[in-house]
Amino acid sequence: MFRGKKYQDSVKLFDKTKTYDPAEAIDLAIKTSKAKFDETVEVHIKLGVDSRHADQQVRGAVVLPHGTGKVARVLVFAKGDKVAEAEAAGADFVGGEELIPKIQNDNWFEYDVVVATPDMMGVVGRLGKVLGPKGLMPSPKAGTVTPDVTKAINEIKSGKIEYRLDKTNIIHCPIGKASFGAEKLVENYKTLMSAVVKAKPAAAKGQYLKSVAVASTMGPGIKINPARAEA
C-alpha cells in the first residue's frame, strides 16, 4: 500500500515495534498529525471479549471533560410536551412517526446522535435495520432512551460519546482534536479508558485490554502498553 510523504515522515518519529505510556503516545499522535486540517485523535481498544455473546457486550457512554471538538447534531424522537422541551434544549431535529419514511426511503442521516423518549421506542424500533448498522439506534445503556431529553441533549452537546464493540471486538472512539494539546487529550483519554474498564463484563475471561493504540485522522497508529493503558 502506497503511503504519502507526510505519513512516511510521521512514521519516522516513533518506534513501530515499541509500546508507549499513554501520555507519550498521545504526544506522538499530535506530532504525527501533519494534515492541513485539525485532525481528530482517536483511540482504538481491542478487548479480550467475544461480542457474539450477549453477556460479553461492552457498550456505554461517557462525557469527555474537554469534549471532542465537534458539536454533535441531535435528532430527538418525541411527542406531546417533550417536543417543545427537546427544541428548547437545543435539539437540531425533533419529530415522530412522520420521520420514518424520510429516514427509510430518503436515506436522511444529517445527524450524529439519536435520542428517543421511552414512549417513542415502538416507532423508533421500526428503524432498527437502518439505524442499527450505523450505530445510531438509541439505547438505555448509552442514555439515549430517556424521558429527560434536556439532560441527554446537554450531555451530548457538551462532549458525550458512545463506545461500543465492533464485530472484531474493537472499540473506536474520538478523544478530541490535535489542537487540544497533550494535557486535554490525556484527560479525555483517561476518562474514556476508566469507563471502558468499569464496563468489563463479568463473563470476560483472561486479559481484558488486549491492545490499545492512538492515532490522528491521517497519522499512523501508535501502540500503548496495555499494562499501562489505564494510567
Coordinates of N, CA and C in Angstrom, one line a residue:
M1 N 0.8 -1.2 0.0 CA 0.0 0.0 0.0 C 0.9 1.3 0.0
F2 N 0.6 2.1 -0.9 CA 1.4 3.4 -1.0 C 1.0 4.4 0.0
R3 N 2.0 4.9 0.7 CA 1.7 5.9 1.7 C 2.4 7.2 1.3
G4 N 1.7 8.4 1.6 CA 2.2 9.7 1.2 C 3.5 10.0 2.0
K5 N 4.1 11.1 1.5 CA 5.4 11.5 2.2 C 5.2 12.0 3.6
K6 N 4.0 12.7 3.9 CA 3.8 13.1 5.3 C 3.6 11.9 6.2
Y7 N 2.9 10.9 5.7 CA 2.7 9.7 6.5 C 4.1 9.0 6.8
Q8 N 4.9 8.9 5.8 CA 6.2 8.3 5.9 C 7.1 9.1 6.9
D9 N 7.0 10.4 6.8 CA 7.8 11.2 7.7 C 7.3 11.0 9.2
S10 N 6.0 10.9 9.3 CA 5.4 10.7 10.6 C 5.9 9.4 11.3
V11 N 5.9 8.3 10.5 CA 6.4 7.0 11.0 C 7.8 7.1 11.5
K12 N 8.6 8.0 11.0 CA 10.0 8.1 11.4 C 10.1 8.7 12.8
L13 N 9.0 9.3 13.3 CA 9.1 10.0 14.6 C 8.9 9.0 15.8
F14 N 8.6 7.7 15.6 CA 8.5 6.8 16.7 C 8.9 5.4 16.3
D15 N 9.0 4.5 17.2 CA 9.4 3.1 17.0 C 8.1 2.3 16.9
K16 N 7.8 1.7 15.7 CA 6.6 0.9 15.5 C 6.6 -0.3 16.3
T17 N 7.8 -0.8 16.7 CA 7.8 -2.1 17.5 C 7.6 -1.9 19.0
K18 N 7.6 -0.6 19.4 CA 7.5 -0.3 20.8 C 6.1 0.0 21.3
T19 N 5.8 -0.2 22.5 CA 4.6 0.3 23.1 C 4.9 1.4 24.1
Y20 N 4.1 2.4 24.1 CA 4.4 3.6 24.9 C 3.4 3.8 26.0
D21 N 3.8 4.7 27.0 CA 2.8 5.1 28.0 C 1.8 6.0 27.3
P22 N 0.6 6.1 27.9 CA -0.5 6.9 27.2 C -0.1 8.3 26.9
A23 N 0.6 9.0 27.9 CA 0.9 10.4 27.6 C 1.9 10.6 26.5
E24 N 2.9 9.6 26.4 CA 3.9 9.6 25.3 C 3.2 9.4 24.0
A25 N 2.3 8.4 24.0 CA 1.7 8.0 22.7 C 0.8 9.1 22.2
I26 N 0.1 9.8 23.1 CA -0.8 10.9 22.7 C 0.1 12.1 22.2
D27 N 1.2 12.4 22.8 CA 2.1 13.4 22.4 C 2.6 13.1 21.0
L28 N 2.9 11.8 20.7 CA 3.4 11.4 19.4 C 2.3 11.5 18.4
A29 N 1.1 11.2 18.8 CA -0.1 11.3 17.9 C -0.3 12.8 17.4
I30 N 0.0 13.7 18.3 CA -0.1 15.1 18.0 C 1.0 15.5 17.0
K31 N 2.2 15.0 17.3 CA 3.4 15.3 16.4 C 3.2 14.7 15.0
T32 N 2.5 13.6 14.9 CA 2.4 12.9 13.6 C 1.2 13.4 12.9
S33 N 0.5 14.4 13.5 CA -0.7 15.0 12.8 C -0.2 16.1 11.9
K34 N -0.1 15.8 10.6 CA 0.5 16.8 9.7 C -0.4 17.3 8.6
A35 N -1.7 16.9 8.7 CA -2.7 17.4 7.7 C -2.9 18.9 7.8
K36 N -3.5 19.5 6.8 CA -3.8 20.9 6.8 C -5.0 21.2 7.6
F37 N -5.8 20.2 8.0 CA -7.0 20.5 8.8 C -6.6 20.0 10.2
D38 N -7.5 20.3 11.2 CA -7.3 20.0 12.6 C -7.7 18.5 12.8
E39 N -6.8 17.6 12.8 CA -7.1 16.2 12.8 C -7.7 15.7 14.1
T40 N -8.6 14.8 14.1 CA -9.2 14.1 15.3 C -8.2 13.1 15.8
V41 N -8.1 13.0 17.1 CA -7.3 11.9 17.7 C -8.2 10.8 18.2
E42 N -7.9 9.6 17.7 CA -8.8 8.5 18.1 C -8.1 7.4 18.8
V43 N -8.8 6.7 19.7 CA -8.3 5.6 20.4 C -8.9 4.3 19.9
H44 N -8.2 3.3 19.7 CA -8.7 2.0 19.3 C -8.3 1.0 20.3
I45 N -9.3 0.3 20.9 CA -9.1 -0.6 22.0 C -9.6 -2.0 21.7
K46 N -8.7 -2.9 21.6 CA -9.1 -4.3 21.3 C -9.3 -5.0 22.7
L47 N -10.5 -5.6 22.8 CA -10.8 -6.2 24.1 C -10.8 -7.8 24.0
G48 N -10.5 -8.4 25.1 CA -10.5 -9.8 25.2 C -11.9 -10.4 25.6
V49 N -12.8 -10.0 24.7 CA -14.2 -10.5 24.9 C -14.7 -11.0 23.5
D50 N -15.9 -11.6 23.5 CA -16.4 -12.1 22.3 C -17.8 -11.4 22.1
S51 N -17.9 -10.4 21.2 CA -19.1 -9.6 21.0 C -20.3 -10.4 20.5
R52 N -20.0 -11.7 20.1 CA -21.1 -12.5 19.6 C -22.0 -13.0 20.7
H53 N -21.5 -12.9 22.0 CA -22.2 -13.3 23.2 C -22.8 -12.1 23.9
A54 N -24.1 -12.2 24.2 CA -24.8 -11.1 24.8 C -24.2 -10.7 26.1
D55 N -23.7 -11.7 26.8 CA -23.1 -11.4 28.2 C -21.7 -10.8 28.1
Q56 N -21.2 -10.7 26.9 CA -19.8 -10.1 26.8 C -19.8 -8.8 25.9
Q57 N -21.0 -8.2 25.8 CA -21.1 -6.9 25.1 C -20.5 -5.8 26.0
V58 N -19.8 -4.9 25.4 CA -19.3 -3.7 26.1 C -19.8 -2.5 25.3
R59 N -20.7 -1.8 26.0 CA -21.3 -0.6 25.4 C -21.7 0.4 26.5
G60 N -21.5 1.6 26.2 CA -21.9 2.7 27.2 C -21.6 4.0 26.6
A61 N -21.7 5.0 27.5 CA -21.4 6.4 27.0 C -20.7 7.1 28.2
V62 N -19.9 8.1 27.8 CA -19.2 8.9 28.8 C -19.0 10.3 28.3
V63 N -19.1 11.3 29.2 CA -18.9 12.7 28.8 C -17.4 13.0 29.0
L64 N -16.7 13.3 27.9 CA -15.3 13.7 27.9 C -15.2 15.1 28.5
P65 N -14.3 15.3 29.5 CA -14.2 16.6 30.2 C -13.9 17.8 29.2
H66 N -13.3 17.5 28.1 CA -13.0 18.6 27.2 C -13.7 18.5 25.8
G67 N -14.7 17.6 25.8 CA -15.4 17.4 24.6 C -14.6 16.7 23.5
T68 N -15.2 16.7 22.3 CA -14.5 16.1 21.1 C -14.0 17.1 20.1
G69 N -14.4 18.4 20.3 CA -14.0 19.4 19.3 C -15.1 19.5 18.2
K70 N -16.1 18.7 18.3 CA -17.2 18.7 17.3 C -18.5 18.7 18.1
V71 N -19.4 19.6 17.7 CA -20.7 19.7 18.4 C -21.6 18.7 17.6
A72 N -22.1 17.7 18.3 CA -22.9 16.7 17.6 C -24.3 17.3 17.2
R73 N -24.8 16.8 16.1 CA -26.2 17.1 15.7 C -27.1 16.1 16.3
V74 N -28.1 16.5 16.9 CA -29.0 15.6 17.7 C -30.4 15.5 17.1
L75 N -30.9 14.3 16.8 CA -32.3 14.1 16.4 C -33.0 13.5 17.6
V76 N -34.2 14.1 17.9 CA -34.9 13.5 19.1 C -36.3 13.1 18.6
F77 N -36.6 11.8 18.9 CA -38.0 11.3 18.7 C -38.8 11.5 19.9
A78 N -39.8 12.4 19.8 CA -40.6 12.7 21.0 C -42.0 13.1 20.5
K79 N -43.0 13.2 21.5 CA -44.3 13.7 21.2 C -44.8 14.5 22.4
G80 N -45.9 15.2 22.2 CA -46.5 16.0 23.3 C -45.6 17.1 23.8
D81 N -45.6 17.2 25.1 CA -44.7 18.3 25.7 C -43.2 18.1 25.5
K82 N -42.8 16.9 25.2 CA -41.4 16.6 25.1 C -40.8 17.2 23.8
V83 N -41.7 17.5 22.8 CA -41.2 18.1 21.6 C -40.7 19.5 21.8
A84 N -41.5 20.3 22.6 CA -41.1 21.7 22.9 C -39.9 21.6 23.8
E85 N -39.8 20.7 24.7 CA -38.7 20.5 25.7 C -37.4 20.3 24.9
A86 N -37.5 19.3 23.9 CA -36.3 19.0 23.1 C -35.8 20.2 22.3
E87 N -36.8 20.9 21.7 CA -36.4 22.1 20.9 C -35.8 23.2 21.8
A88 N -36.3 23.4 23.0 CA -35.7 24.4 23.9 C -34.3 24.0 24.4
A89 N -34.1 22.7 24.5 CA -32.8 22.2 24.9 C -31.7 22.2 23.8
G90 N -32.1 22.5 22.6 CA -31.1 22.7 21.5 C -31.0 21.5 20.6
A91 N -32.1 20.7 20.5 CA -32.1 19.6 19.6 C -32.1 20.1 18.2
D92 N -31.3 19.5 17.3 CA -31.3 20.0 15.9 C -32.5 19.6 15.1
F93 N -33.0 18.4 15.4 CA -34.2 17.9 14.7 C -35.1 17.2 15.8
V94 N -36.4 17.5 15.7 CA -37.4 16.8 16.6 C -38.5 16.3 15.7
G95 N -39.0 15.1 16.0 CA -40.1 14.6 15.2 C -40.6 13.3 15.8
G96 N -41.5 12.7 15.0 CA -42.1 11.4 15.4 C -42.2 10.5 14.2
E97 N -43.4 9.9 14.1 CA -43.7 8.9 13.1 C -43.4 9.4 11.7
E98 N -43.7 10.7 11.5 CA -43.5 11.3 10.1 C -42.1 11.2 9.6
L99 N -41.1 11.0 10.5 CA -39.7 10.9 10.1 C -39.3 9.5 9.5
I100 N -40.2 8.5 9.8 CA -39.8 7.1 9.4 C -39.6 7.1 7.9
P101 N -40.5 7.5 7.0 CA -40.2 7.4 5.5 C -39.0 8.2 5.1
K102 N -38.8 9.4 5.8 CA -37.7 10.3 5.4 C -36.4 9.5 5.6
I103 N -36.3 8.8 6.7 CA -35.1 8.0 7.0 C -35.0 6.7 6.2
Q104 N -36.1 6.0 6.1 CA -36.1 4.7 5.4 C -35.9 4.9 3.9
N105 N -36.7 5.8 3.4 CA -36.8 5.9 1.9 C -35.8 6.9 1.3
D106 N -35.6 8.0 2.1 CA -34.8 9.1 1.5 C -33.3 9.1 2.0
N107 N -33.0 8.1 2.8 CA -31.7 8.0 3.4 C -31.2 9.3 4.1
W108 N -32.1 9.8 5.0 CA -31.8 11.0 5.7 C -31.0 10.7 6.9
F109 N -29.7 11.2 6.9 CA -28.8 10.9 8.1 C -28.0 12.2 8.4
E110 N -28.6 13.3 8.4 CA -27.9 14.5 8.7 C -27.9 14.8 10.2
Y111 N -27.6 13.8 11.0 CA -27.5 13.9 12.5 C -26.5 12.9 12.9
D112 N -25.9 13.1 14.1 CA -24.9 12.3 14.7 C -25.3 11.4 15.8
V113 N -26.4 11.8 16.5 CA -26.9 11.0 17.7 C -28.4 11.1 17.6
V114 N -29.0 9.9 17.9 CA -30.5 9.9 18.0 C -30.9 9.6 19.5
V115 N -31.8 10.5 20.0 CA -32.4 10.3 21.3 C -33.9 10.0 21.2
A116 N -34.4 9.2 22.0 CA -35.8 8.9 22.0 C -36.4 8.8 23.4
T117 N -37.6 9.3 23.6 CA -38.3 9.1 24.8 C -38.8 7.7 24.8
P118 N -38.9 7.1 26.0 CA -39.4 5.7 26.1 C -40.6 5.4 25.3
D119 N -41.6 6.3 25.3 CA -42.9 6.0 24.6 C -42.8 6.1 23.1
M120 N -41.6 6.5 22.6 CA -41.4 6.5 21.2 C -40.6 5.3 20.6
M121 N -40.2 4.4 21.5 CA -39.4 3.3 21.1 C -40.1 2.3 20.2
G122 N -41.4 2.3 20.3 CA -42.2 1.5 19.4 C -42.1 2.0 17.9
V123 N -42.0 3.3 17.8 CA -41.8 3.9 16.4 C -40.4 3.7 16.0
V124 N -39.4 4.1 16.9 CA -38.0 4.0 16.5 C -37.6 2.6 16.2
G125 N -38.2 1.6 16.9 CA -37.8 0.2 16.7 C -38.0 -0.2 15.3
R126 N -38.9 0.4 14.6 CA -39.1 0.1 13.1 C -37.9 0.5 12.3
L127 N -37.1 1.3 12.8 CA -35.9 1.8 12.1 C -34.6 1.0 12.5
G128 N -34.8 0.0 13.3 CA -33.6 -0.8 13.7 C -32.7 -1.2 12.7
K129 N -33.2 -1.7 11.5 CA -32.3 -2.2 10.5 C -31.6 -1.1 9.7
V130 N -32.1 0.1 9.9 CA -31.5 1.2 9.2 C -30.5 2.0 10.2
L131 N -31.0 2.2 11.4 CA -30.1 3.0 12.3 C -29.1 2.1 13.0
G132 N -29.4 0.8 13.2 CA -28.5 -0.1 13.9 C -27.2 -0.2 13.3
P133 N -27.1 -0.6 12.0 CA -25.7 -0.7 11.4 C -24.9 0.6 11.4
K134 N -25.6 1.7 11.5 CA -24.8 3.0 11.6 C -24.5 3.4 13.0
G135 N -24.8 2.6 14.0 CA -24.5 2.9 15.4 C -25.4 4.0 15.9
L136 N -26.6 4.2 15.3 CA -27.4 5.4 15.6 C -28.6 5.0 16.5
M137 N -28.8 3.7 16.7 CA -30.0 3.2 17.4 C -30.0 3.7 18.9
P138 N -31.0 4.4 19.4 CA -31.0 4.8 20.8 C -31.0 3.6 21.7
S139 N -30.3 3.8 22.8 CA -30.2 2.7 23.8 C -30.2 3.2 25.2
P140 N -30.9 2.5 26.2 CA -30.9 3.0 27.6 C -29.5 3.0 28.1
K141 N -28.7 2.0 27.7 CA -27.3 1.9 28.2 C -26.5 3.1 27.9
A142 N -26.7 3.7 26.7 CA -26.0 4.9 26.3 C -26.7 6.2 26.8
G143 N -27.8 6.1 27.4 CA -28.5 7.2 27.9 C -29.3 8.0 26.9
T144 N -29.5 7.3 25.7 CA -30.2 7.9 24.6 C -31.7 7.5 24.5
V145 N -32.1 6.6 25.4 CA -33.6 6.4 25.6 C -33.9 6.9 27.0
T146 N -34.5 8.0 27.0 CA -34.7 8.6 28.3 C -35.9 9.6 28.3
P147 N -36.6 9.8 29.4 CA -37.7 10.8 29.5 C -37.1 12.2 29.7
D148 N -35.8 12.2 30.2 CA -35.1 13.5 30.4 C -34.3 13.9 29.2
V149 N -35.1 14.5 28.2 CA -34.4 14.8 26.9 C -33.5 16.0 27.1
T150 N -33.8 16.9 28.0 CA -32.9 18.1 28.2 C -31.6 17.6 28.7
K151 N -31.5 16.7 29.7 CA -30.2 16.2 30.2 C -29.5 15.5 29.1
A152 N -30.1 14.7 28.3 CA -29.5 13.9 27.2 C -28.9 14.8 26.2
I153 N -29.6 15.8 25.8 CA -29.1 16.8 24.8 C -28.0 17.6 25.3
N154 N -28.1 18.1 26.5 CA -27.0 18.9 27.1 C -25.7 18.1 27.2
E155 N -25.8 16.8 27.6 CA -24.6 15.9 27.7 C -24.0 15.7 26.4
I156 N -24.8 15.4 25.4 CA -24.3 15.1 24.0 C -23.6 16.4 23.4
K157 N -24.2 17.5 23.6 CA -23.7 18.7 23.1 C -22.4 19.1 23.8
S158 N -22.2 18.7 25.1 CA -21.0 19.1 25.8 C -19.9 18.1 25.7
G159 N -20.1 17.0 24.9 CA -19.0 16.1 24.6 C -19.2 14.7 25.0
K160 N -20.4 14.2 25.1 CA -20.7 12.8 25.4 C -20.5 12.0 24.2
I161 N -19.7 10.9 24.4 CA -19.5 10.0 23.3 C -20.0 8.6 23.7
E162 N -20.4 7.8 22.7 CA -20.8 6.4 23.0 C -19.6 5.5 22.5
Y163 N -19.4 4.5 23.4 CA -18.4 3.5 23.0 C -19.1 2.1 22.8
R164 N -18.7 1.4 21.8 CA -19.3 0.1 21.6 C -18.3 -0.8 20.8
L165 N -18.5 -2.1 21.0 CA -17.6 -3.0 20.3 C -18.1 -3.1 18.8
D166 N -17.1 -3.3 17.9 CA -17.5 -3.6 16.5 C -17.4 -5.2 16.4
K167 N -17.6 -5.7 15.2 CA -17.6 -7.1 15.1 C -16.3 -7.8 15.4
T168 N -15.2 -7.0 15.4 CA -13.9 -7.6 15.6 C -13.4 -7.4 17.1
N169 N -14.4 -7.0 17.9 CA -14.1 -6.8 19.4 C -13.2 -5.6 19.6
I170 N -13.3 -4.6 18.8 CA -12.5 -3.3 18.9 C -13.5 -2.1 19.1
I171 N -13.1 -1.3 20.1 CA -13.8 0.0 20.3 C -13.0 1.1 19.6
H172 N -13.7 1.9 18.8 CA -13.0 3.1 18.2 C -13.7 4.3 18.7
C173 N -12.9 5.2 19.3 CA -13.5 6.5 19.8 C -12.6 7.7 19.6
P174 N -13.3 8.8 19.3 CA -12.5 10.1 19.2 C -12.3 10.6 20.7
I175 N -11.1 11.2 20.9 CA -10.9 11.8 22.2 C -10.6 13.3 22.1
G176 N -10.8 13.9 20.9 CA -10.6 15.3 20.7 C -9.8 15.6 19.5
K177 N -9.4 16.9 19.3 CA -8.7 17.4 18.2 C -7.2 17.5 18.5
A178 N -6.3 17.4 17.5 CA -4.9 17.5 17.8 C -4.6 18.9 18.4
S179 N -5.4 19.9 18.0 CA -5.1 21.3 18.6 C -5.4 21.4 20.1
F180 N -6.1 20.4 20.6 CA -6.4 20.4 22.1 C -5.1 20.5 22.9
G181 N -4.0 19.8 22.4 CA -2.8 19.7 23.1 C -2.8 18.5 24.0
A182 N -1.6 18.0 24.4 CA -1.5 16.7 25.1 C -2.3 16.6 26.4
E183 N -2.3 17.7 27.2 CA -2.9 17.7 28.5 C -4.4 17.3 28.5
K184 N -5.1 18.1 27.6 CA -6.5 17.9 27.5 C -6.9 16.5 26.9
L185 N -6.1 16.1 25.9 CA -6.3 14.8 25.3 C -6.0 13.7 26.2
V186 N -5.0 13.8 27.1 CA -4.7 12.8 28.1 C -5.9 12.7 29.1
E187 N -6.4 13.8 29.5 CA -7.6 13.8 30.4 C -8.8 13.1 29.8
N188 N -9.1 13.4 28.5 CA -10.2 12.8 27.8 C -9.9 11.3 27.7
Y189 N -8.7 10.9 27.4 CA -8.3 9.5 27.2 C -8.5 8.7 28.5
K190 N -8.1 9.3 29.6 CA -8.2 8.6 30.9 C -9.7 8.4 31.3
T191 N -10.5 9.4 31.0 CA -12.0 9.3 31.2 C -12.6 8.2 30.4
L192 N -12.2 8.1 29.2 CA -12.7 7.0 28.3 C -12.3 5.7 28.8
M193 N -11.0 5.5 29.1 CA -10.4 4.2 29.5 C -11.0 3.8 30.8
S194 N -11.2 4.7 31.7 CA -11.8 4.4 33.0 C -13.2 3.8 32.8
A195 N -14.0 4.4 31.9 CA -15.4 3.9 31.6 C -15.3 2.5 31.0
V196 N -14.4 2.3 30.0 CA -14.3 1.0 29.3 C -13.9 -0.1 30.3
V197 N -13.0 0.2 31.2 CA -12.5 -0.8 32.2 C -13.7 -1.1 33.2
K198 N -14.4 -0.1 33.6 CA -15.5 -0.3 34.5 C -16.6 -1.2 33.9
A199 N -16.7 -1.1 32.5 CA -17.7 -1.8 31.8 C -17.4 -3.2 31.5
K200 N -16.3 -3.7 32.1 CA -15.8 -5.1 31.8 C -16.9 -6.1 32.2
P201 N -17.4 -6.9 31.3 CA -18.4 -7.9 31.6 C -17.9 -9.0 32.6
A202 N -18.8 -9.4 33.4 CA -18.4 -10.5 34.4 C -18.0 -11.8 33.7
A203 N -18.6 -12.0 32.5 CA -18.3 -13.2 31.7 C -16.9 -13.1 31.0
A204 N -16.3 -12.0 31.0 CA -15.0 -11.8 30.3 C -13.9 -12.6 31.0
K205 N -13.1 -13.4 30.4 CA -12.1 -14.2 31.0 C -10.7 -13.8 30.4
G206 N -9.7 -13.9 31.2 CA -8.3 -13.6 30.7 C -8.1 -12.1 30.6
Q207 N -7.1 -11.8 29.7 CA -6.7 -10.4 29.6 C -7.8 -9.6 28.9
Y208 N -8.3 -8.5 29.6 CA -9.4 -7.7 29.1 C -8.9 -6.7 28.0
L209 N -7.9 -5.9 28.4 CA -7.3 -5.0 27.4 C -6.2 -5.7 26.6
K210 N -6.6 -6.1 25.4 CA -5.6 -6.9 24.5 C -4.6 -5.9 23.9
S211 N -5.1 -4.8 23.3 CA -4.2 -3.9 22.7 C -4.9 -2.5 22.7
V212 N -4.1 -1.5 22.8 CA -4.6 -0.1 22.7 C -3.7 0.7 21.8
A213 N -4.3 1.5 20.9 CA -3.5 2.3 20.0 C -4.2 3.7 19.9
V214 N -3.4 4.7 19.6 CA -3.9 6.0 19.4 C -3.4 6.6 18.0
A215 N -4.2 7.3 17.3 CA -3.8 7.8 16.0 C -4.6 9.1 15.7
S216 N -4.0 9.9 14.9 CA -4.7 11.1 14.4 C -5.4 10.6 13.1
T217 N -6.3 11.4 12.6 CA -7.1 11.0 11.4 C -6.2 10.5 10.2
M218 N -5.2 11.2 9.9 CA -4.3 10.8 8.8 C -3.0 10.2 9.2
G219 N -2.8 10.1 10.5 CA -1.5 9.6 11.0 C -1.5 8.1 11.3
P220 N -0.3 7.6 11.6 CA -0.1 6.2 11.9 C -0.6 5.8 13.3
G221 N -0.9 4.6 13.5 CA -1.3 4.1 14.9 C -0.1 4.0 15.8
I222 N -0.2 4.5 17.0 CA 0.9 4.4 18.0 C 0.4 3.5 19.1
K223 N 1.2 2.4 19.4 CA 0.7 1.4 20.4 C 0.9 1.9 21.8
I224 N 0.0 1.6 22.6 CA 0.1 1.9 24.1 C 0.2 0.6 24.8
N225 N 1.1 0.6 25.8 CA 1.3 -0.6 26.6 C 0.0 -0.9 27.3
P226 N -0.6 -2.1 27.0 CA -1.9 -2.5 27.7 C -1.8 -2.5 29.2
A227 N -0.6 -2.8 29.7 CA -0.5 -2.9 31.2 C -0.5 -1.5 31.8
R228 N -0.2 -0.5 31.0 CA -0.2 0.9 31.5 C -1.3 1.7 30.9
A229 N -2.2 1.1 30.2 CA -3.2 1.8 29.4 C -4.1 2.6 30.2
E230 N -4.4 2.2 31.5 CA -5.3 3.0 32.3 C -4.6 4.2 32.9
A231 N -3.3 4.2 32.9 CA -2.5 5.3 33.6 C -2.8 6.7 33.0

